[in-house]
Tab-separated table of N, CA, C and O and ligand atoms in Angstrom:
chain	number	residue	atom	x	y	z
D	1	UNK	N	-75.203	-11.650	-42.834
D	1	UNK	CA	-74.281	-11.334	-43.930
D	1	UNK	C	-75.010	-10.473	-44.968
D	1	UNK	O	-76.027	-10.872	-45.508
D	2	UNK	N	-74.489	-9.241	-45.199
D	2	UNK	CA	-75.132	-8.397	-46.199
D	2	UNK	C	-74.769	-8.856	-47.618
D	2	UNK	O	-74.031	-9.817	-47.803
D	3	UNK	N	-75.323	-8.113	-48.615
D	3	UNK	CA	-75.157	-8.538	-50.011
D	3	UNK	C	-73.684	-8.552	-50.433
D	3	UNK	O	-73.216	-9.445	-51.124
D	4	UNK	N	-72.939	-7.516	-49.966
D	4	UNK	CA	-71.519	-7.417	-50.318
D	4	UNK	C	-70.746	-8.576	-49.694
D	4	UNK	O	-69.926	-9.223	-50.334
D	5	UNK	N	-71.033	-8.857	-48.411
D	5	UNK	CA	-70.370	-9.960	-47.689
D	5	UNK	C	-70.621	-11.280	-48.393
D	5	UNK	O	-69.712	-12.116	-48.516
D	6	UNK	N	-71.825	-11.470	-48.885
D	6	UNK	CA	-72.209	-12.673	-49.600
D	6	UNK	C	-71.341	-12.816	-50.855
D	6	UNK	O	-70.851	-13.896	-51.163
D	7	UNK	N	-71.122	-11.686	-51.565
D	7	UNK	CA	-70.313	-11.710	-52.788
D	7	UNK	C	-68.868	-12.110	-52.474
D	7	UNK	O	-68.260	-12.898	-53.191
D	8	UNK	N	-68.327	-11.602	-51.346
D	8	UNK	CA	-66.967	-11.971	-50.939
D	8	UNK	C	-66.896	-13.465	-50.625
D	8	UNK	O	-65.907	-14.133	-50.949
D	9	UNK	N	-67.928	-13.957	-49.972
D	9	UNK	CA	-67.941	-15.376	-49.583
D	9	UNK	C	-67.967	-16.284	-50.822
D	9	UNK	O	-67.242	-17.285	-50.887
D	10	UNK	N	-68.778	-15.899	-51.799
D	10	UNK	CA	-68.836	-16.670	-53.047
D	10	UNK	C	-67.468	-16.628	-53.752
D	10	UNK	O	-66.975	-17.644	-54.244
D	11	UNK	N	-66.837	-15.439	-53.735
D	11	UNK	CA	-65.492	-15.309	-54.309
D	11	UNK	C	-64.523	-16.251	-53.596
D	11	UNK	O	-63.687	-16.906	-54.229
D	12	UNK	N	-64.644	-16.328	-52.270
D	12	UNK	CA	-63.774	-17.210	-51.476
D	12	UNK	C	-63.923	-18.665	-51.906
D	12	UNK	O	-62.925	-19.391	-52.040
D	13	UNK	N	-65.159	-19.083	-52.154
D	13	UNK	CA	-65.400	-20.470	-52.581
D	13	UNK	C	-64.727	-20.708	-53.946
D	13	UNK	O	-64.044	-21.717	-54.136
D	14	UNK	N	-64.876	-19.744	-54.865
D	14	UNK	CA	-64.255	-19.903	-56.195
D	14	UNK	C	-62.723	-19.894	-56.097
D	14	UNK	O	-62.040	-20.627	-56.810
D	15	UNK	N	-62.187	-19.071	-55.187
D	15	UNK	CA	-60.724	-19.029	-54.998
D	15	UNK	C	-60.230	-20.380	-54.484
D	15	UNK	O	-59.185	-20.879	-54.913
D	16	UNK	N	-60.966	-20.965	-53.537
D	16	UNK	CA	-60.568	-22.276	-52.982
D	16	UNK	C	-60.584	-23.332	-54.087
D	16	UNK	O	-59.689	-24.175	-54.163
D	17	UNK	N	-61.596	-23.268	-54.967
D	17	UNK	CA	-61.669	-24.218	-56.089
D	17	UNK	C	-60.464	-24.010	-57.006
D	17	UNK	O	-59.855	-24.963	-57.473
D	18	UNK	N	-60.111	-22.737	-57.213
D	18	UNK	CA	-58.978	-22.398	-58.081
D	18	UNK	C	-57.644	-22.879	-57.487
D	18	UNK	O	-56.821	-23.457	-58.181
D	19	UNK	N	-57.474	-22.688	-56.148
D	19	UNK	CA	-56.203	-23.023	-55.502
D	19	UNK	C	-56.027	-24.522	-55.293
D	19	UNK	O	-54.943	-25.054	-55.412
D	20	UNK	N	-57.126	-25.185	-54.887
D	20	UNK	CA	-56.995	-26.535	-54.337
D	20	UNK	C	-57.531	-27.608	-55.263
D	20	UNK	O	-58.726	-27.635	-55.570
D	21	UNK	N	-56.642	-28.527	-55.633
D	21	UNK	CA	-57.066	-29.650	-56.474
D	21	UNK	C	-58.135	-30.480	-55.742
D	21	UNK	O	-59.121	-30.906	-56.337
D	22	UNK	N	-57.934	-30.652	-54.420
D	22	UNK	CA	-58.899	-31.440	-53.630
D	22	UNK	C	-60.289	-30.824	-53.649
D	22	UNK	O	-61.289	-31.525	-53.631
D	23	UNK	N	-60.322	-29.482	-53.664
D	23	UNK	CA	-61.610	-28.784	-53.680
D	23	UNK	C	-62.344	-29.081	-54.995
D	23	UNK	O	-63.561	-29.288	-54.988
D	24	UNK	N	-61.569	-29.126	-56.090
D	24	UNK	CA	-62.174	-29.468	-57.389
D	24	UNK	C	-62.731	-30.891	-57.325
D	24	UNK	O	-63.856	-31.156	-57.781
D	25	UNK	N	-61.950	-31.801	-56.734
D	25	UNK	CA	-62.389	-33.201	-56.622
D	25	UNK	C	-63.667	-33.279	-55.787
D	25	UNK	O	-64.623	-33.971	-56.148
D	26	UNK	N	-63.715	-32.538	-54.665
D	26	UNK	CA	-64.918	-32.539	-53.808
D	26	UNK	C	-66.135	-32.007	-54.577
D	26	UNK	O	-67.249	-32.525	-54.409
D	27	UNK	N	-65.920	-30.978	-55.386
D	27	UNK	CA	-67.052	-30.405	-56.143
D	27	UNK	C	-67.597	-31.416	-57.158
D	27	UNK	O	-68.816	-31.576	-57.296
D	28	UNK	N	-66.682	-32.103	-57.852
D	28	UNK	CA	-67.112	-33.123	-58.831
D	28	UNK	C	-67.837	-34.256	-58.099
D	28	UNK	O	-68.914	-34.703	-58.531
D	29	UNK	N	-67.254	-34.689	-56.966
D	29	UNK	CA	-67.880	-35.771	-56.181
D	29	UNK	C	-69.284	-35.346	-55.739
D	29	UNK	O	-70.236	-36.149	-55.795
D	30	UNK	N	-69.414	-34.078	-55.310
D	30	UNK	CA	-70.720	-33.569	-54.871
D	30	UNK	C	-71.739	-33.654	-56.012
D	30	UNK	O	-72.872	-34.116	-55.806
D	31	UNK	N	-71.334	-33.237	-57.217
D	31	UNK	CA	-72.259	-33.264	-58.363
D	31	UNK	C	-72.671	-34.700	-58.687
D	31	UNK	O	-73.852	-34.975	-58.963
D	32	UNK	N	-71.691	-35.624	-58.624
D	32	UNK	CA	-72.003	-37.046	-58.896
D	32	UNK	C	-72.994	-37.581	-57.852
D	32	UNK	O	-73.976	-38.240	-58.188
D	33	UNK	N	-72.749	-37.243	-56.572
D	33	UNK	CA	-73.630	-37.720	-55.490
D	33	UNK	C	-75.043	-37.142	-55.660
D	33	UNK	O	-76.044	-37.869	-55.545
D	34	UNK	N	-75.134	-35.831	-55.961
D	34	UNK	CA	-76.461	-35.202	-56.126
D	34	UNK	C	-77.206	-35.819	-57.311
D	34	UNK	O	-78.405	-36.131	-57.209
D	35	UNK	N	-76.487	-36.049	-58.406
D	35	UNK	CA	-77.090	-36.643	-59.597
D	35	UNK	C	-77.559	-38.076	-59.293
D	35	UNK	O	-78.696	-38.446	-59.629
D	36	UNK	N	-76.697	-38.852	-58.616
D	36	UNK	CA	-77.057	-40.230	-58.261
D	36	UNK	C	-78.259	-40.240	-57.322
D	36	UNK	O	-79.155	-41.087	-57.448
D	37	UNK	N	-78.290	-39.284	-56.397
D	37	UNK	CA	-79.426	-39.167	-55.480
D	37	UNK	C	-80.735	-38.930	-56.213
D	37	UNK	O	-81.779	-39.487	-55.846
D	38	UNK	N	-80.665	-38.110	-57.261
D	38	UNK	CA	-81.876	-37.834	-58.059
D	38	UNK	C	-82.322	-39.093	-58.821
D	38	UNK	O	-83.513	-39.420	-58.856
D	39	UNK	N	-81.343	-39.802	-59.389
D	39	UNK	CA	-81.647	-41.023	-60.167
D	39	UNK	C	-82.279	-42.083	-59.255
D	39	UNK	O	-83.246	-42.752	-59.630
D	40	UNK	N	-81.701	-42.204	-58.034
D	40	UNK	CA	-82.149	-43.282	-57.121
D	40	UNK	C	-83.293	-42.824	-56.210
D	40	UNK	O	-83.688	-43.564	-55.318
D	41	UNK	N	-83.812	-41.642	-56.447
D	41	UNK	CA	-84.932	-41.043	-55.689
D	41	UNK	C	-84.833	-41.269	-54.172
D	41	UNK	O	-85.548	-42.090	-53.600
D	42	UNK	N	-83.896	-40.547	-53.571
D	42	UNK	CA	-83.739	-40.606	-52.118
D	42	UNK	C	-84.965	-39.999	-51.436
D	42	UNK	O	-85.615	-39.116	-52.011
D	43	UNK	N	-85.264	-40.474	-50.213
D	43	UNK	CA	-86.349	-39.822	-49.459
D	43	UNK	C	-85.791	-38.616	-48.698
D	43	UNK	O	-84.579	-38.360	-48.713
D	44	UNK	N	-86.679	-37.893	-48.017
D	44	UNK	CA	-86.285	-36.619	-47.376
D	44	UNK	C	-85.178	-36.823	-46.344
D	44	UNK	O	-84.201	-36.061	-46.303
D	45	UNK	N	-85.317	-37.868	-45.522
D	45	UNK	CA	-84.307	-38.112	-44.467
D	45	UNK	C	-82.949	-38.429	-45.100
D	45	UNK	O	-81.904	-37.940	-44.649
D	46	UNK	N	-82.982	-39.248	-46.156
D	46	UNK	CA	-81.728	-39.607	-46.836
D	46	UNK	C	-81.064	-38.362	-47.427
D	46	UNK	O	-79.844	-38.181	-47.313
D	47	UNK	N	-81.876	-37.482	-48.038
D	47	UNK	CA	-81.326	-36.227	-48.594
D	47	UNK	C	-80.688	-35.386	-47.497
D	47	UNK	O	-79.625	-34.802	-47.701
D	48	UNK	N	-81.352	-35.330	-46.344
D	48	UNK	CA	-80.815	-34.513	-45.242
D	48	UNK	C	-79.419	-35.008	-44.856
D	48	UNK	O	-78.473	-34.218	-44.726
D	49	UNK	N	-79.263	-36.347	-44.688
D	49	UNK	CA	-77.955	-36.895	-44.308
D	49	UNK	C	-76.905	-36.622	-45.394
D	49	UNK	O	-75.773	-36.243	-45.092
D	50	UNK	N	-77.297	-36.813	-46.658
D	50	UNK	CA	-76.349	-36.607	-47.764
D	50	UNK	C	-75.925	-35.125	-47.819
D	50	UNK	O	-74.735	-34.812	-47.956
D	51	UNK	N	-76.908	-34.229	-47.681
D	51	UNK	CA	-76.586	-32.793	-47.755
D	51	UNK	C	-75.700	-32.351	-46.587
D	51	UNK	O	-74.773	-31.555	-46.766
D	52	UNK	N	-75.982	-32.897	-45.393
D	52	UNK	CA	-75.129	-32.567	-44.230
D	52	UNK	C	-73.711	-33.083	-44.467
D	52	UNK	O	-72.724	-32.379	-44.206
D	53	UNK	N	-73.600	-34.307	-44.977
D	53	UNK	CA	-72.275	-34.898	-45.223
D	53	UNK	C	-71.498	-34.053	-46.234
D	53	UNK	O	-70.311	-33.749	-46.034
D	54	UNK	N	-72.170	-33.659	-47.323
D	54	UNK	CA	-71.520	-32.826	-48.348
D	54	UNK	C	-71.074	-31.496	-47.732
D	54	UNK	O	-69.939	-31.050	-47.930
D	55	UNK	N	-71.974	-30.875	-46.972
D	55	UNK	CA	-71.655	-29.565	-46.379
D	55	UNK	C	-70.442	-29.667	-45.454
D	55	UNK	O	-69.540	-28.817	-45.515
D	56	UNK	N	-70.393	-30.717	-44.634
D	56	UNK	CA	-69.270	-30.844	-43.682
D	56	UNK	C	-67.949	-31.023	-44.432
D	56	UNK	O	-66.933	-30.424	-44.064
D	57	UNK	N	-67.952	-31.822	-45.505
D	57	UNK	CA	-66.715	-32.023	-46.288
D	57	UNK	C	-66.275	-30.697	-46.924
D	57	UNK	O	-65.097	-30.327	-46.850
D	58	UNK	N	-67.218	-29.974	-47.527
D	58	UNK	CA	-66.854	-28.706	-48.188
D	58	UNK	C	-66.374	-27.667	-47.169
D	58	UNK	O	-65.391	-26.953	-47.419
D	59	UNK	N	-67.056	-27.600	-46.032
D	59	UNK	CA	-66.640	-26.654	-44.977
D	59	UNK	C	-65.228	-27.000	-44.500
D	59	UNK	O	-64.367	-26.115	-44.362
D	60	UNK	N	-64.985	-28.295	-44.256
D	60	UNK	CA	-63.655	-28.722	-43.788
D	60	UNK	C	-62.590	-28.353	-44.829
D	60	UNK	O	-61.515	-27.855	-44.473
D	61	UNK	N	-62.886	-28.582	-46.104
D	61	UNK	CA	-61.899	-28.283	-47.159
D	61	UNK	C	-61.664	-26.777	-47.286
D	61	UNK	O	-60.531	-26.337	-47.489
D	62	UNK	N	-62.724	-25.983	-47.148
D	62	UNK	CA	-62.563	-24.517	-47.212
D	62	UNK	C	-61.687	-24.025	-46.052
D	62	UNK	O	-60.775	-23.213	-46.256
D	63	UNK	N	-61.956	-24.528	-44.844
D	63	UNK	CA	-61.161	-24.108	-43.682
D	63	UNK	C	-59.721	-24.599	-43.830
D	63	UNK	O	-58.768	-23.876	-43.502
D	64	UNK	N	-59.557	-25.830	-44.328
D	64	UNK	CA	-58.218	-26.388	-44.543
D	64	UNK	C	-57.421	-25.524	-45.528
D	64	UNK	O	-56.242	-25.220	-45.301
D	65	UNK	N	-58.076	-25.107	-46.601
D	65	UNK	CA	-57.411	-24.266	-47.601
D	65	UNK	C	-56.983	-22.947	-46.975
D	65	UNK	O	-55.864	-22.466	-47.185
D	66	UNK	N	-57.883	-22.375	-46.186
D	66	UNK	CA	-57.599	-21.110	-45.516
D	66	UNK	C	-56.419	-21.268	-44.552
D	66	UNK	O	-55.498	-20.427	-44.534
D	67	UNK	N	-56.427	-22.337	-43.771
D	67	UNK	CA	-55.338	-22.594	-42.801
D	67	UNK	C	-54.012	-22.792	-43.535
D	67	UNK	O	-52.965	-22.295	-43.096
D	68	UNK	N	-54.053	-23.486	-44.681
D	68	UNK	CA	-52.826	-23.676	-45.481
D	68	UNK	C	-52.262	-22.330	-45.940
D	68	UNK	O	-51.054	-22.103	-45.889
D	69	UNK	N	-53.167	-21.459	-46.373
D	69	UNK	CA	-52.715	-20.131	-46.852
D	69	UNK	C	-52.098	-19.335	-45.706
D	69	UNK	O	-51.053	-18.700	-45.871
D	70	UNK	N	-52.747	-19.340	-44.540
D	70	UNK	CA	-52.214	-18.596	-43.373
D	70	UNK	C	-50.847	-19.164	-42.990
D	70	UNK	O	-49.896	-18.418	-42.742
D	71	UNK	N	-50.770	-20.504	-42.963
D	71	UNK	CA	-49.519	-21.163	-42.570
D	71	UNK	C	-48.377	-20.769	-43.510
D	71	UNK	O	-47.259	-20.492	-43.055
D	72	UNK	N	-48.690	-20.736	-44.816
D	72	UNK	CA	-47.653	-20.356	-45.797
D	72	UNK	C	-47.181	-18.920	-45.591
D	72	UNK	O	-46.038	-18.581	-45.905
D	73	UNK	N	-48.080	-18.058	-45.085
D	73	UNK	CA	-47.695	-16.661	-44.821
D	73	UNK	C	-46.832	-16.556	-43.573
D	73	UNK	O	-45.917	-15.742	-43.509
D	74	UNK	N	-47.136	-17.397	-42.576
D	74	UNK	CA	-46.416	-17.304	-41.290
D	74	UNK	C	-45.024	-17.940	-41.396
D	74	UNK	O	-44.049	-17.400	-40.902
D	75	UNK	N	-44.981	-19.131	-42.025
D	75	UNK	CA	-43.710	-19.862	-42.087
D	75	UNK	C	-43.136	-19.799	-43.504
D	75	UNK	O	-43.774	-20.281	-44.445
D	76	UNK	N	-41.969	-19.201	-43.616
D	76	UNK	CA	-41.311	-19.239	-44.925
D	76	UNK	C	-40.314	-20.394	-44.886
D	76	UNK	O	-39.543	-20.519	-43.946
D	77	UNK	N	-40.367	-21.219	-45.892
D	77	UNK	CA	-39.506	-22.404	-45.894
D	77	UNK	C	-40.125	-23.532	-45.085
D	77	UNK	O	-41.213	-23.388	-44.517
D	78	UNK	N	-39.422	-24.639	-45.029
D	78	UNK	CA	-39.971	-25.811	-44.339
D	78	UNK	C	-39.789	-25.653	-42.832
D	78	UNK	O	-38.776	-25.137	-42.362
D	79	UNK	N	-40.835	-26.058	-42.092
D	79	UNK	CA	-40.826	-25.900	-40.638
D	79	UNK	C	-41.710	-26.979	-40.030
D	79	UNK	O	-42.789	-27.269	-40.559
D	80	UNK	N	-41.243	-27.556	-38.917
D	80	UNK	CA	-41.998	-28.657	-38.290
D	80	UNK	C	-43.387	-28.198	-37.824
D	80	UNK	O	-44.359	-28.939	-37.942
D	81	UNK	N	-43.484	-26.934	-37.321
D	81	UNK	CA	-44.787	-26.407	-36.888
D	81	UNK	C	-45.745	-26.308	-38.082
D	81	UNK	O	-46.932	-26.636	-37.968
D	82	UNK	N	-45.208	-25.827	-39.230
D	82	UNK	CA	-46.045	-25.698	-40.439
D	82	UNK	C	-46.548	-27.071	-40.853
D	82	UNK	O	-47.724	-27.241	-41.202
D	83	UNK	N	-45.651	-28.037	-40.804
D	83	UNK	CA	-46.032	-29.410	-41.167
D	83	UNK	C	-47.163	-29.916	-40.265
D	83	UNK	O	-48.166	-30.470	-40.745
D	84	UNK	N	-46.990	-29.715	-38.937
D	84	UNK	CA	-48.004	-30.203	-37.989
D	84	UNK	C	-49.344	-29.518	-38.225
D	84	UNK	O	-50.391	-30.174	-38.250
D	85	UNK	N	-49.313	-28.186	-38.385
D	85	UNK	CA	-50.560	-27.422	-38.596
D	85	UNK	C	-51.284	-27.935	-39.840
D	85	UNK	O	-52.486	-28.227	-39.813
D	86	UNK	N	-50.529	-28.087	-40.937
D	86	UNK	CA	-51.162	-28.521	-42.195
D	86	UNK	C	-51.652	-29.960	-42.123
D	86	UNK	O	-52.709	-30.294	-42.669
D	87	UNK	N	-50.866	-30.815	-41.455
D	87	UNK	CA	-51.281	-32.221	-41.354
D	87	UNK	C	-52.540	-32.356	-40.496
D	87	UNK	O	-53.443	-33.134	-40.826
D	88	UNK	N	-52.625	-31.602	-39.405
D	88	UNK	CA	-53.810	-31.658	-38.537
D	88	UNK	C	-55.034	-31.147	-39.293
D	88	UNK	O	-56.120	-31.747	-39.265
D	89	UNK	N	-54.834	-30.048	-40.021
D	89	UNK	CA	-55.925	-29.457	-40.787
D	89	UNK	C	-56.399	-30.414	-41.884
D	89	UNK	O	-57.610	-30.582	-42.105
D	90	UNK	N	-55.429	-31.068	-42.552
D	90	UNK	CA	-55.786	-32.065	-43.571
D	90	UNK	C	-56.502	-33.253	-42.916
D	90	UNK	O	-57.403	-33.862	-43.516
D	91	UNK	N	-56.115	-33.549	-41.660
D	91	UNK	CA	-56.770	-34.640	-40.922
D	91	UNK	C	-58.256	-34.374	-40.739
D	91	UNK	O	-59.082	-35.301	-40.818
D	92	UNK	N	-58.614	-33.104	-40.533
D	92	UNK	CA	-60.032	-32.740	-40.368
D	92	UNK	C	-60.818	-33.070	-41.643
D	92	UNK	O	-61.939	-33.592	-41.583
D	93	UNK	N	-60.195	-32.790	-42.787
D	93	UNK	CA	-60.855	-33.088	-44.067
D	93	UNK	C	-61.006	-34.597	-44.235
D	93	UNK	O	-62.053	-35.084	-44.678
D	94	UNK	N	-59.949	-35.325	-43.851
D	94	UNK	CA	-59.991	-36.786	-43.994
D	94	UNK	C	-61.109	-37.391	-43.144
D	94	UNK	O	-61.864	-38.253	-43.614
D	95	UNK	N	-61.229	-36.908	-41.898
D	95	UNK	CA	-62.294	-37.415	-41.011
D	95	UNK	C	-63.666	-37.156	-41.649
D	95	UNK	O	-64.519	-38.052	-41.734
D	96	UNK	N	-63.865	-35.921	-42.133
D	96	UNK	CA	-65.146	-35.569	-42.761
D	96	UNK	C	-65.411	-36.455	-43.979
D	96	UNK	O	-66.529	-36.957	-44.167
D	97	UNK	N	-64.362	-36.672	-44.788
D	97	UNK	CA	-64.533	-37.453	-46.026
D	97	UNK	C	-64.833	-38.922	-45.712
D	97	UNK	O	-65.677	-39.538	-46.377
D	98	UNK	N	-64.162	-39.478	-44.694
D	98	UNK	CA	-64.395	-40.897	-44.344
D	98	UNK	C	-65.840	-41.090	-43.879
D	98	UNK	O	-66.535	-42.009	-44.330
D	99	UNK	N	-66.308	-40.183	-42.994
D	99	UNK	CA	-67.678	-40.336	-42.495
D	99	UNK	C	-68.710	-40.066	-43.602
D	99	UNK	O	-69.755	-40.719	-43.652
D	100	UNK	N	-68.385	-39.132	-44.502
D	100	UNK	CA	-69.287	-38.864	-45.632
D	100	UNK	C	-69.372	-40.104	-46.528
D	100	UNK	O	-70.459	-40.460	-47.012
D	101	UNK	N	-68.224	-40.743	-46.744
D	101	UNK	CA	-68.213	-41.959	-47.570
D	101	UNK	C	-69.054	-43.050	-46.906
D	101	UNK	O	-69.812	-43.776	-47.580
D	102	UNK	N	-68.952	-43.156	-45.566
D	102	UNK	CA	-69.735	-44.175	-44.844
D	102	UNK	C	-71.231	-43.888	-44.983
D	102	UNK	O	-72.041	-44.805	-45.220
D	103	UNK	N	-71.607	-42.616	-44.861
D	103	UNK	CA	-73.019	-42.232	-45.024
D	103	UNK	C	-73.472	-42.569	-46.450
D	103	UNK	O	-74.553	-43.144	-46.661
D	104	UNK	N	-72.619	-42.246	-47.424
D	104	UNK	CA	-72.943	-42.536	-48.828
D	104	UNK	C	-73.148	-44.018	-49.066
D	104	UNK	O	-74.109	-44.418	-49.736
D	105	UNK	N	-72.259	-44.836	-48.498
D	105	UNK	CA	-72.365	-46.298	-48.691
D	105	UNK	C	-73.654	-46.820	-48.050
D	105	UNK	O	-74.404	-47.582	-48.672
D	106	UNK	N	-73.939	-46.362	-46.820
D	106	UNK	CA	-75.142	-46.835	-46.111
D	106	UNK	C	-76.404	-46.493	-46.914
D	106	UNK	O	-77.329	-47.303	-47.034
D	107	UNK	N	-76.441	-45.295	-47.485
D	107	UNK	CA	-77.654	-44.852	-48.191
D	107	UNK	C	-77.713	-45.397	-49.622
D	107	UNK	O	-78.754	-45.886	-50.064
D	108	UNK	N	-76.577	-45.342	-50.329
D	108	UNK	CA	-76.617	-45.675	-51.768
D	108	UNK	C	-76.485	-47.164	-52.070
D	108	UNK	O	-77.110	-47.643	-53.017
D	109	UNK	N	-75.682	-47.874	-51.283
D	109	UNK	CA	-75.384	-49.270	-51.655
D	109	UNK	C	-76.635	-50.135	-51.801
D	109	UNK	O	-76.814	-50.795	-52.839
D	110	UNK	N	-77.560	-50.146	-50.801
D	110	UNK	CA	-78.765	-50.985	-50.966
D	110	UNK	C	-79.590	-50.575	-52.189
D	110	UNK	O	-80.144	-51.437	-52.881
D	111	UNK	N	-79.631	-49.267	-52.469
D	111	UNK	CA	-80.417	-48.792	-53.623
D	111	UNK	C	-79.760	-49.205	-54.941
D	111	UNK	O	-80.450	-49.562	-55.898
D	112	UNK	N	-78.423	-49.127	-54.972
D	112	UNK	CA	-77.711	-49.525	-56.201
D	112	UNK	C	-77.895	-51.022	-56.440
D	112	UNK	O	-78.132	-51.462	-57.566
D	113	UNK	N	-77.822	-51.810	-55.353
D	113	UNK	CA	-78.019	-53.270	-55.483
D	113	UNK	C	-79.424	-53.558	-56.003
D	113	UNK	O	-79.615	-54.382	-56.905
D	114	UNK	N	-80.423	-52.862	-55.459
D	114	UNK	CA	-81.823	-53.048	-55.912
D	114	UNK	C	-82.027	-52.594	-57.348
D	114	UNK	O	-82.875	-53.127	-58.049
D	115	UNK	N	-81.257	-51.568	-57.743
D	115	UNK	CA	-81.432	-50.958	-59.055
D	115	UNK	C	-81.123	-51.942	-60.182
D	115	UNK	O	-81.743	-51.911	-61.238
D	116	UNK	N	-80.125	-52.866	-59.911
D	116	UNK	CA	-79.701	-53.794	-60.975
D	116	UNK	C	-80.393	-55.147	-60.847
D	116	UNK	O	-80.989	-55.479	-59.894
Q	1	ATP	N1	-43.740	-25.208	-44.756
Q	1	ATP	C1	-43.814	-26.541	-44.594
Q	1	ATP	N2	-42.990	-27.164	-43.722
Q	1	ATP	C2	-43.041	-28.493	-43.525
Q	1	ATP	N3	-43.922	-29.315	-44.131
Q	1	ATP	C3	-44.803	-28.767	-44.993
Q	1	ATP	C4	-44.783	-27.349	-45.277
Q	1	ATP	N4	-45.744	-27.087	-46.183
Q	1	ATP	C5	-46.330	-28.259	-46.433
Q	1	ATP	N5	-45.774	-29.276	-45.728
Q	1	ATP	C6	-46.158	-30.704	-45.756
Q	1	ATP	O1	-46.674	-31.013	-47.043
Q	1	ATP	C7	-48.042	-31.385	-46.936
Q	1	ATP	C8	-48.808	-30.795	-48.120
Q	1	ATP	O2	-48.823	-29.406	-47.971
Q	1	ATP	P1	-49.320	-28.394	-49.086
Q	1	ATP	O3	-49.223	-27.011	-48.579
Q	1	ATP	O4	-48.611	-28.691	-50.346
Q	1	ATP	O5	-50.786	-28.734	-49.176
Q	1	ATP	P2	-51.548	-29.450	-50.310
Q	1	ATP	O6	-50.631	-30.315	-51.139
Q	1	ATP	O7	-52.334	-28.405	-50.964
Q	1	ATP	O8	-52.387	-30.371	-49.337
Q	1	ATP	P3	-53.822	-30.941	-49.571
Q	1	ATP	O9	-53.645	-31.887	-50.722
Q	1	ATP	O10	-54.150	-31.631	-48.242
Q	1	ATP	O11	-54.711	-29.750	-49.820
Q	1	ATP	C9	-48.504	-30.850	-45.575
Q	1	ATP	O12	-49.593	-31.602	-45.048
Q	1	ATP	C10	-47.250	-30.996	-44.748
Q	1	ATP	O13	-47.083	-32.335	-44.282
């Protein structure tokens, strides 16, 4: 990816944040997780799992947003195909978020319990 392509990609991320309430929620959740990770001093392996989990959720949400936009262009008005496409795409985000939450609980819960 050249410098110009990189700029377009960054713009795409900001557009997704602008369009999607869920994307804003994911960004806030990411900042909270990163901050908590710093406070609880995760080790290298724990950071790797947390960063992979965050990346998969953000990637899924970016693709979901893109698929929603394409679907809205293809189908005008309500349509069963549009519903299925969007629901399946949203399902991908849900799967990523559930597994990310499980990774977060496995890594953070024992540390939070020890912290208090
Ligand atoms: N054109 C359509 N025809 C039929 N059902 C639709 C259509 N557009 C959206 N839906 C239904 O409404 C749901 C929400 O779609 P919408 O485009 O509003 O996404 P959203 O509210 O931004 O979703 P998310 O919160 O997952 O990002 C879809 O998952 C689908 O079930």
